[in-house]
CSV table of C-alpha atoms and ligand atoms in Angstrom, one decimal:
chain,number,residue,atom,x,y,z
A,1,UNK,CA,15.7,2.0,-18.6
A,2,UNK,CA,14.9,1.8,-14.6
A,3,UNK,CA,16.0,4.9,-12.8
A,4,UNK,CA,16.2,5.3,-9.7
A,5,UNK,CA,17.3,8.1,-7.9
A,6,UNK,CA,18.9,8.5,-4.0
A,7,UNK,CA,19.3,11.6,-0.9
A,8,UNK,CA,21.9,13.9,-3.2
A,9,UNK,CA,19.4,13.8,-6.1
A,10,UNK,CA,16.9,15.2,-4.0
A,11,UNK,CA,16.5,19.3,-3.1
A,12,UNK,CA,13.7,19.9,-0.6
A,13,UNK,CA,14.4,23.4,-1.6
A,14,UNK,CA,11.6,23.0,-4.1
A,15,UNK,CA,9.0,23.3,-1.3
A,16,UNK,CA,10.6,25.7,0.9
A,17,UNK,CA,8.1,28.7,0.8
A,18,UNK,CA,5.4,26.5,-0.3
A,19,UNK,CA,2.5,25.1,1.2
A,20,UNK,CA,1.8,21.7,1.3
A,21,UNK,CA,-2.2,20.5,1.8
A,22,UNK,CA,-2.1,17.2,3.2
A,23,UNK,CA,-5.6,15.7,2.1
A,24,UNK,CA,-6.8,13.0,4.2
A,25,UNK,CA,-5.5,12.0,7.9
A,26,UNK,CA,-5.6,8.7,8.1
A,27,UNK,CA,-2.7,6.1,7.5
A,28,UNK,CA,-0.3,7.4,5.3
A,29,UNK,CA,-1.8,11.1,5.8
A,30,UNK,CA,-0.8,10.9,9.7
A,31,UNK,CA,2.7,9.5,9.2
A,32,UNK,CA,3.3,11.6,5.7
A,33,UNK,CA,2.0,14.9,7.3
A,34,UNK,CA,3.9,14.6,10.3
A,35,UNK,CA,7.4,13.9,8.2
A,36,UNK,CA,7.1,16.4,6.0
A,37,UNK,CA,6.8,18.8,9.2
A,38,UNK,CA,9.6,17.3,11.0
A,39,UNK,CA,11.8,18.0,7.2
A,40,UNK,CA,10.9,21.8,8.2
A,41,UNK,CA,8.0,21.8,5.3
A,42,UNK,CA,4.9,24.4,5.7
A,43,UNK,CA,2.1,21.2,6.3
A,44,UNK,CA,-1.8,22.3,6.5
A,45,UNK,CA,-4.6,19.4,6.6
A,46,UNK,CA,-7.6,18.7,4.7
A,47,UNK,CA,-10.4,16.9,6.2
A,48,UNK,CA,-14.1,16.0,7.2
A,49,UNK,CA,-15.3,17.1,10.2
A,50,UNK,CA,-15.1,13.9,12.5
A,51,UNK,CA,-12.4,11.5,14.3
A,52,UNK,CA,-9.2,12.2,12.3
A,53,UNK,CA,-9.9,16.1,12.1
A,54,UNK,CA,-9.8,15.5,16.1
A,55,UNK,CA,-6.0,13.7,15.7
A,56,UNK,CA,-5.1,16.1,13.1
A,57,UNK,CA,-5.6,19.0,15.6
A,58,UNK,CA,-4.3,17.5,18.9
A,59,UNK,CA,-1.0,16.7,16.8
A,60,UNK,CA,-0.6,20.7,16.2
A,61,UNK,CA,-1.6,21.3,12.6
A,62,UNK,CA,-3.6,23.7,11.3
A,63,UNK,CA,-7.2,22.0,10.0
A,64,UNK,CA,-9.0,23.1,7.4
A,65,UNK,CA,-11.7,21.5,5.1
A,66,UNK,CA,-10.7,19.7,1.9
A,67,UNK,CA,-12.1,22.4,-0.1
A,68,UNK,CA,-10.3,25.2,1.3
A,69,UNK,CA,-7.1,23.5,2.3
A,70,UNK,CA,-6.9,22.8,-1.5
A,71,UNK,CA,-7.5,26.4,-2.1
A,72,UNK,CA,-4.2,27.7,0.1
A,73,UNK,CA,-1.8,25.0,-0.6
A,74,UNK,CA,0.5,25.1,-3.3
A,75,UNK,CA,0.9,21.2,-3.7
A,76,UNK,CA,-1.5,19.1,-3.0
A,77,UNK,CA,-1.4,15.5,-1.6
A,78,UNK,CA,-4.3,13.0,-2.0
A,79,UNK,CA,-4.8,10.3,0.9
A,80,UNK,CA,-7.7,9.5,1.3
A,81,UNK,CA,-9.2,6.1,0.4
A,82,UNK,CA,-8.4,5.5,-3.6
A,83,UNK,CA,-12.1,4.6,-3.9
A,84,UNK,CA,-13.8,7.7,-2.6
A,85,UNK,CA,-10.8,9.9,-4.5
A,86,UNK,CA,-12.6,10.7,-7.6
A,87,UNK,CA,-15.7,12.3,-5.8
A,88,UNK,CA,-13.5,14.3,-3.4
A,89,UNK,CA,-11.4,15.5,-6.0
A,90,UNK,CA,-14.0,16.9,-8.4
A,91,UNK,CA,-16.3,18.3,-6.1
A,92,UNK,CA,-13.6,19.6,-3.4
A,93,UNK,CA,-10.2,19.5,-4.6
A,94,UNK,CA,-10.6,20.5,-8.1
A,95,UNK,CA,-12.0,24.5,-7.7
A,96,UNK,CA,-9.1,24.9,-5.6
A,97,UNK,CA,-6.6,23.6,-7.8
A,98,UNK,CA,-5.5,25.9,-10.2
A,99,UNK,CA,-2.6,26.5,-13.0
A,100,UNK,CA,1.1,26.3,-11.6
A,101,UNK,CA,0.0,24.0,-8.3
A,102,UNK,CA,0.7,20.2,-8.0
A,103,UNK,CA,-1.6,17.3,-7.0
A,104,UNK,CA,0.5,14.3,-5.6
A,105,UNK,CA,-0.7,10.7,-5.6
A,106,UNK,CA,0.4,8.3,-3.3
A,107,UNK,CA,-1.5,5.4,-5.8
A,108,UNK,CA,-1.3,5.7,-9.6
A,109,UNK,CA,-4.5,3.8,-9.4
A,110,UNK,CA,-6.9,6.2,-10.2
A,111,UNK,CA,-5.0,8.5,-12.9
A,112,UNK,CA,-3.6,5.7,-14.7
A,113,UNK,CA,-7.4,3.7,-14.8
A,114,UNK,CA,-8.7,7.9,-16.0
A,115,UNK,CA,-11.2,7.9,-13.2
A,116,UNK,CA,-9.2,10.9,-12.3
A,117,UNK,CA,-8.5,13.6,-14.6
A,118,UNK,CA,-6.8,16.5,-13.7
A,119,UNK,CA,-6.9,19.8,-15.6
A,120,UNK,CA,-4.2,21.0,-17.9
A,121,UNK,CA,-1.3,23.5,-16.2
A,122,UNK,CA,-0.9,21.3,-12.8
A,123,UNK,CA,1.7,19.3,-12.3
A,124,UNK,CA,0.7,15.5,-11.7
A,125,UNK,CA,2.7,13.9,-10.2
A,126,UNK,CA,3.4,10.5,-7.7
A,127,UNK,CA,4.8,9.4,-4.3
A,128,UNK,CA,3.9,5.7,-3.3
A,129,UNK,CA,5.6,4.8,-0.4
A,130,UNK,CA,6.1,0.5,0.0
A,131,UNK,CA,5.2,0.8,3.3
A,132,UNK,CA,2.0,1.2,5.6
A,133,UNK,CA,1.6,4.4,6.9
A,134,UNK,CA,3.2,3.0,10.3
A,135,UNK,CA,5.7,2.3,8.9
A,136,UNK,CA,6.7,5.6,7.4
A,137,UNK,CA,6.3,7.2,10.4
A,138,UNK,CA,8.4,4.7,12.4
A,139,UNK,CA,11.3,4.6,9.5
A,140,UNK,CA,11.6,8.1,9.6
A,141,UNK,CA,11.6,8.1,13.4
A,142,UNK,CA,14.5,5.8,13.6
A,143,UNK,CA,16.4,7.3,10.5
A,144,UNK,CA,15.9,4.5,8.5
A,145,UNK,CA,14.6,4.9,4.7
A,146,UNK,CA,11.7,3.2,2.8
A,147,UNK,CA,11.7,2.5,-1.0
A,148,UNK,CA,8.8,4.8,-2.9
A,149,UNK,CA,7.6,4.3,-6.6
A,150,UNK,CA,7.5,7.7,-7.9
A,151,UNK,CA,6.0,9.4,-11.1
A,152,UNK,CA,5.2,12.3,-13.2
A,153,UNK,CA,2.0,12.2,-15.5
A,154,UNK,CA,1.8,16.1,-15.9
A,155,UNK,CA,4.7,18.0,-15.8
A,156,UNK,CA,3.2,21.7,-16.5
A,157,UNK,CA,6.2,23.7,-15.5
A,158,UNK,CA,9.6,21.7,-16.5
A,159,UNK,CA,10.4,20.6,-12.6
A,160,UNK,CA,7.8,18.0,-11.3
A,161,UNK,CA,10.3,15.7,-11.0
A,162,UNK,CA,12.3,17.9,-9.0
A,163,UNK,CA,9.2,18.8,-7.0
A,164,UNK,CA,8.1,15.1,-6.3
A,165,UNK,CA,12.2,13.9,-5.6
A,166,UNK,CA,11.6,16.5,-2.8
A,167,UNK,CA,8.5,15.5,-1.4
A,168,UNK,CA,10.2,12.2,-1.5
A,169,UNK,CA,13.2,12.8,0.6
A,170,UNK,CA,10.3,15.6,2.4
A,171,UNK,CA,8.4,11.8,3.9
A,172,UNK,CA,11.9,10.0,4.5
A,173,UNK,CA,12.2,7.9,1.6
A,174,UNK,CA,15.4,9.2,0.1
A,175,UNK,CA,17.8,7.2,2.2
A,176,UNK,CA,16.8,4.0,0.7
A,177,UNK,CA,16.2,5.6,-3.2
A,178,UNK,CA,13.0,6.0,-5.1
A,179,UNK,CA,11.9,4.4,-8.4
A,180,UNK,CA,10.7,6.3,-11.3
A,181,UNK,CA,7.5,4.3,-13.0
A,182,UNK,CA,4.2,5.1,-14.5
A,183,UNK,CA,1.7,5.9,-13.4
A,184,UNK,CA,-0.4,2.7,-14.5
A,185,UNK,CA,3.2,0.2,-13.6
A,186,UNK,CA,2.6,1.4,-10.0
A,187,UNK,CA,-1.1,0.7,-9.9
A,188,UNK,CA,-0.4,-2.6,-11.9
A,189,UNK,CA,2.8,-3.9,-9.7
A,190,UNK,CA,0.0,-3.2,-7.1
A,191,UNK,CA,-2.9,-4.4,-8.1
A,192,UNK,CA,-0.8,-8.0,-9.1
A,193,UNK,CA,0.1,-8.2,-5.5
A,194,UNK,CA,-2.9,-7.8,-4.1
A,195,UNK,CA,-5.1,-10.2,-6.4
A,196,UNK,CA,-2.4,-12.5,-7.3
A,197,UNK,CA,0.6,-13.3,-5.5
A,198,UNK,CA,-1.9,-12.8,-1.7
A,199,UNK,CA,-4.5,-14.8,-3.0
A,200,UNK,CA,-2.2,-17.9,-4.3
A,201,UNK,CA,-0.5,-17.7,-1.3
A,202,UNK,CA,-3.6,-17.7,0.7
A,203,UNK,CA,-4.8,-20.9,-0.9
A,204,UNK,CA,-1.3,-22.4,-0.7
A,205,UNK,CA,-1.6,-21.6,3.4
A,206,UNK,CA,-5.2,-23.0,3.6
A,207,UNK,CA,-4.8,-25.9,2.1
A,208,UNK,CA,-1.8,-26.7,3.9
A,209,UNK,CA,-4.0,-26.1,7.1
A,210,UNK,CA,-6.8,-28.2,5.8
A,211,UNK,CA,-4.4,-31.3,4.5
A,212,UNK,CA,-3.0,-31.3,8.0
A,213,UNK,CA,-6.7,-31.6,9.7
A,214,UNK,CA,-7.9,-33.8,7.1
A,215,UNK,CA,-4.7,-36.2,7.9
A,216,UNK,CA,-5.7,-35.9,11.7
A,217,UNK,CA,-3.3,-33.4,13.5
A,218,UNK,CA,-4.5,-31.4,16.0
A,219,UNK,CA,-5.9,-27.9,14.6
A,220,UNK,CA,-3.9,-26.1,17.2
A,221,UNK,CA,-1.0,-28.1,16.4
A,222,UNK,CA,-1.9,-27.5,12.2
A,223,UNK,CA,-1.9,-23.5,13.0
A,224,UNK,CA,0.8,-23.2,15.4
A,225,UNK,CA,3.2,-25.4,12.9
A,226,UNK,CA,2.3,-23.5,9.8
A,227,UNK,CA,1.5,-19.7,10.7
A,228,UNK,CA,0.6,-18.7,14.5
A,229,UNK,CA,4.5,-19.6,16.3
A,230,UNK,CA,5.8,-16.1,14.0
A,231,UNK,CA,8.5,-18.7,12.4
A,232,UNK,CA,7.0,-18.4,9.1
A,233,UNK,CA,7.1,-14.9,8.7
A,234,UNK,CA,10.2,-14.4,11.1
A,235,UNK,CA,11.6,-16.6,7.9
A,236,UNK,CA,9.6,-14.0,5.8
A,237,UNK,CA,11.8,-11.2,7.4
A,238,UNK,CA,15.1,-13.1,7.2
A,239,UNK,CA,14.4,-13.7,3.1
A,240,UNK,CA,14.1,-9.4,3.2
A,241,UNK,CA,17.3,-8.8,5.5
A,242,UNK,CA,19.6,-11.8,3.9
A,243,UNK,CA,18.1,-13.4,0.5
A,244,UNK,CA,15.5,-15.6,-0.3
A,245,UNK,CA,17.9,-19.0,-0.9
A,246,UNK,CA,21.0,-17.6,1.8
A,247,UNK,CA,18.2,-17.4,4.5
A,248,UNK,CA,17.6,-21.3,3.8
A,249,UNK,CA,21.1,-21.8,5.9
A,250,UNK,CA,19.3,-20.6,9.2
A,251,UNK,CA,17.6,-23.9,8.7
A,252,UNK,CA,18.7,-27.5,9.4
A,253,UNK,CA,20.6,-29.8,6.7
A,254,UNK,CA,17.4,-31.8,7.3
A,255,UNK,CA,15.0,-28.8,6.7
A,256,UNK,CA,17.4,-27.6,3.2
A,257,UNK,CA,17.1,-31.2,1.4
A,258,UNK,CA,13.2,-31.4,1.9
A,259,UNK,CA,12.2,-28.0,0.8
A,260,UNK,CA,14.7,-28.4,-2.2
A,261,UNK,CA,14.1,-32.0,-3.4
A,262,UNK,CA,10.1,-31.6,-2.8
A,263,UNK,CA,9.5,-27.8,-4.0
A,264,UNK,CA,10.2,-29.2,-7.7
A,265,UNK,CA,6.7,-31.2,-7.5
A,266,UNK,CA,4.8,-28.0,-6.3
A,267,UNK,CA,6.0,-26.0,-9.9
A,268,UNK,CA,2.9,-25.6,-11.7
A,269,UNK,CA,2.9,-24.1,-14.6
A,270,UNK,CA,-1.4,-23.2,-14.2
A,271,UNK,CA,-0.5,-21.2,-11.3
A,272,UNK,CA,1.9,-18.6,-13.6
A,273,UNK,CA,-1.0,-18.8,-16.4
A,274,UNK,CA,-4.0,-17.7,-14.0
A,275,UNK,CA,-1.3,-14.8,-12.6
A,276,UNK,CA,-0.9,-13.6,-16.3
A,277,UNK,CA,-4.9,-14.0,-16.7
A,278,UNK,CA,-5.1,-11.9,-13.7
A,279,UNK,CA,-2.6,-9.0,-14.3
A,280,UNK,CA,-4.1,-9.2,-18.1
A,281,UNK,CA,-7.4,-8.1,-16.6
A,282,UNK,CA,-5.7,-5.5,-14.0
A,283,UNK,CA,-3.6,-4.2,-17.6
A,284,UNK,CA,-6.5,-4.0,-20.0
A,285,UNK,CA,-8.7,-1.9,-17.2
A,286,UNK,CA,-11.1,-4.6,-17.0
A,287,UNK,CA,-10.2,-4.7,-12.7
A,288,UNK,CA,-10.9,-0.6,-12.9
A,289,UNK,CA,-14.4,-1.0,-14.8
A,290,UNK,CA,-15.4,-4.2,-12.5
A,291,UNK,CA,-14.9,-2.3,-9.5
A,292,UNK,CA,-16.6,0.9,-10.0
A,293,UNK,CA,-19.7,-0.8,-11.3
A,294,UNK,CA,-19.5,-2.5,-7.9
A,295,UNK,CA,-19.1,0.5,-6.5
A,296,UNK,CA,-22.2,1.7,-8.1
A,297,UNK,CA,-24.1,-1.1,-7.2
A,298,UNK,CA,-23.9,-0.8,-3.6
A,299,UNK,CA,-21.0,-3.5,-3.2
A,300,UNK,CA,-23.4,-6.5,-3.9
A,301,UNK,CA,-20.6,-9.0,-4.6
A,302,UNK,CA,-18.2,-7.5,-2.3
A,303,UNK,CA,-20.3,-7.8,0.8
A,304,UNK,CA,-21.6,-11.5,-0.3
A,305,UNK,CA,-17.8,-12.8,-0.4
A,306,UNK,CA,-17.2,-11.3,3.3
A,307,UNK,CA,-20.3,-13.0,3.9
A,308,UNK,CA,-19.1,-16.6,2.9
A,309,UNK,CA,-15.5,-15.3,4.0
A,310,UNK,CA,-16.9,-15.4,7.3
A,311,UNK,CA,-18.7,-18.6,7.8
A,312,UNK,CA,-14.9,-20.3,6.9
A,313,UNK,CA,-13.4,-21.8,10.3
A,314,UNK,CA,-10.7,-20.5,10.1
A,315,UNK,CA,-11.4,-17.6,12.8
A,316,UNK,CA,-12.4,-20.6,15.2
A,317,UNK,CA,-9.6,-22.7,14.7
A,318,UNK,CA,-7.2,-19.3,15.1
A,319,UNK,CA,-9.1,-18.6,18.5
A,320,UNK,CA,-8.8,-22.0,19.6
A,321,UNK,CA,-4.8,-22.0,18.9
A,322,UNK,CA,-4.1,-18.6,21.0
A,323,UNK,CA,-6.1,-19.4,23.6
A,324,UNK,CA,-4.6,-22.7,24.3
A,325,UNK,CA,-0.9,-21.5,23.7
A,326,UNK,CA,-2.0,-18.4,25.5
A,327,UNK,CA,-1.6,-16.1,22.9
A,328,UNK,CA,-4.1,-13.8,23.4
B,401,LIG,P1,-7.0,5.9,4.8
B,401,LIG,O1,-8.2,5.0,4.7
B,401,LIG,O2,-6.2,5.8,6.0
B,401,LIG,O3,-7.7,7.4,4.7
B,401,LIG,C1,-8.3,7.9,5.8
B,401,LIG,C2,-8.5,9.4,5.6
B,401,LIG,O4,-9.4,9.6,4.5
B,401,LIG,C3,-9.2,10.0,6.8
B,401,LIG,O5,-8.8,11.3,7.1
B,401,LIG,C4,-10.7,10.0,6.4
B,401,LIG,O6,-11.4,11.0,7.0
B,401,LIG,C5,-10.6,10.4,4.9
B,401,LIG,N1,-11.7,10.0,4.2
B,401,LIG,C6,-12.3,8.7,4.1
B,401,LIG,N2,-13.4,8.8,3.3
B,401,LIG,C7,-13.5,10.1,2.9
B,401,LIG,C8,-14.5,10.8,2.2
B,401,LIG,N3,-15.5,10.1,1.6
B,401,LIG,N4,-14.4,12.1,2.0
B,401,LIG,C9,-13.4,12.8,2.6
B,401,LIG,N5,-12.4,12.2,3.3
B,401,LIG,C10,-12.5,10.8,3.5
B,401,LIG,O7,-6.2,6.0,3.5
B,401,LIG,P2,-4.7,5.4,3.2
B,401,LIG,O8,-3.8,6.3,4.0
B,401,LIG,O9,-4.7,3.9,3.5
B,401,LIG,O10,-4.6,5.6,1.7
B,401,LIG,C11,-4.3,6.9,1.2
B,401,LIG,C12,-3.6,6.8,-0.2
B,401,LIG,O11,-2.3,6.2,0.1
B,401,LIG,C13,-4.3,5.9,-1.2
B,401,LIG,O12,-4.1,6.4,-2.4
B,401,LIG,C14,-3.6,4.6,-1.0
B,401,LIG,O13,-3.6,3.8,-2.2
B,401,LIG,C15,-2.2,5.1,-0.8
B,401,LIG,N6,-1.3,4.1,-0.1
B,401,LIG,C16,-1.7,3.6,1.1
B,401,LIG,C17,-0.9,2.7,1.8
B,401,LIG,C18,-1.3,2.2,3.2
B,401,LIG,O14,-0.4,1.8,3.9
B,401,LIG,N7,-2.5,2.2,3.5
B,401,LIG,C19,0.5,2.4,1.3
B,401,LIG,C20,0.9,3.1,0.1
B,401,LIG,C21,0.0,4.0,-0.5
B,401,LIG,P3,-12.6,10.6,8.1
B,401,LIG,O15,-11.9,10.4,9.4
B,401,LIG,O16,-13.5,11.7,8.0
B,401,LIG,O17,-13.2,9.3,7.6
């Protein structure tokens, strides 16, 4: 059974007197760091020596290094990139974390996929905001909410939950509710979106562009039409605010019969099959295992595809388009 849970189910009084070690100061670190503070929460920072530590310090907090911010805070947040977490926890985070504190990740990915494995008598627990770290910031600004996934892996002490509901409504996120998952459903719901609904969608965009060039339309006209004027994703927003088939009513009578009578020939059923091929391999930890042998590797594959990605025209024909609608 989903459960979700909203502002009255969430006590920041479950951090007051605590201190919270923010590790990592870069886009959700920034914006989650700087939340929690504004909730009245006791916020110290964790990080390298270089550019952020710099920000971290200009925006008032006190700065520490991962190793011994981990040492004085009582709960613990990870952000720093997912793929240099591992490292970073067991060589810095890990001496400081001891029985009765509370690591919180804002990505199952690395707990759920064991490349993380935190010791027995901390609570584990999870905040994922659905939002870019901008974004958190500028919600809370304006008093709006964002939806979070949250979790508890580890409960040590009978009140993670209560513990990550208030870091919750600590970053903002209690106005619009928060979702209880796993640890692995976050990582998965994320992982699908990133290698399977952007990529389709990707292709679909592409070879609409191409079709059009191929037929003999203009490339600026091609990339204005289909992505550059903002209507697409202005559509994209009204489909979030309004509904994915009421925000078809914005558009002409003309525009509705098309799309509906044509969008039948585009349902292939090989598209859903490679998505379940896909998440199968995100599921099973075959994605997980890939990627850190990559990793190992020195990113061979990785830094071949942006490589090719590169030599694709599509940065040329982008270029072209804002400079002649002056764009840029
Ligand atoms: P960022 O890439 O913005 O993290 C940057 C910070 O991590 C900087 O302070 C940087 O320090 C530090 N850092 C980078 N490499 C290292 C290292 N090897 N050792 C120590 N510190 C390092 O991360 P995100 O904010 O994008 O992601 C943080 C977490 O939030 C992840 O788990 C991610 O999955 C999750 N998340 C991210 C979202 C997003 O919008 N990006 C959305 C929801 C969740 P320095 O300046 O020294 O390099």
């Amino acid at each position: 059974m989903t459960k979700l849970y909203y502002d009255q189910d969430m006590d920041m009084g479950f951090l007051k007197g605590k201190t919270i070690g923010v590790i990592g100061y870069g886009n959700q670190g920034r914006a989650q760091a700087l939340n929690l503070r504004d909730s009245g929460l006791e916020v110290i920072i964790g990080v390298r020596a270089d550019e952020t530590k710099r920000q971290a310090r200009e925006d008032d907090f006190e700065v520490f290094s991962i190793r011994e911010a981990a040492r004085k805070a009582q709960v613990i947040l990870m952000l720093i990139p997912d793929e240099v977490m591992p490292e970073v926890f067991k060589e810095q985070v890990l001496p400081g974390l001891v029985r009765g504190k509370a690591v919180c990740f804002a990505s199952g990915y690395n707990v759920a996929f064991k490349l993380i494995e935190p010791p027995e008598g901390v609570d584990v627990i999870m905040v994922a905001p659905r939002m870019i770290g901008a974004g958190v910031r500028q919600c809370y600004v304006e008093g709006k909410g964002f939806p979070s996934f949250i979790g508890v892996h580890q409960d040590a002490a009978g009140n993670a939950l209560e513990t990550t509901l208030a870091i919750a409504k600590g970053i903002g996120s209690a106005k619009s509710g928060v979702m209880l998952l796993t640890f692995a459903q976050e990582a998965e719901l994320d992982l699908f979106t990133e290698q399977a609904f952007g990529p389709a969608f990707g292709q679909v965009l592409l070879s609409a562009i191409q079709t059009l060039i191929d037929t003999g339309y203009p490339v600026e006209a091609a990339m204005v039409e289909l992505i550059l004027s903002g209507e697409f994703a202005y559509s994209m927003q009204k489909i979030v605010e309004m509904g994915f088939f009421q925000q078809m009513e914005l558009h002409s009578h003309t525009s509705q019969y098309g799309s509906m009578t044509r969008s039948m020939r585009f349902m292939n059923p090989q598209i859903a099959q490679t998505m379940k091929d896909v998440l199968e391999e995100i599921r099973s930890g075959a994605f997980a295992r890939e990627w850190e042998s990559e990793q190992k590797a020195g990113l061979p594959v990785f830094n071949q595809i942006k490589e090719a990605r590169n030599l694709h025209p599509i940065a040329e024909w982008e270029r072209k388009t804002r400079e002649a609608f002056r764009m840029l």
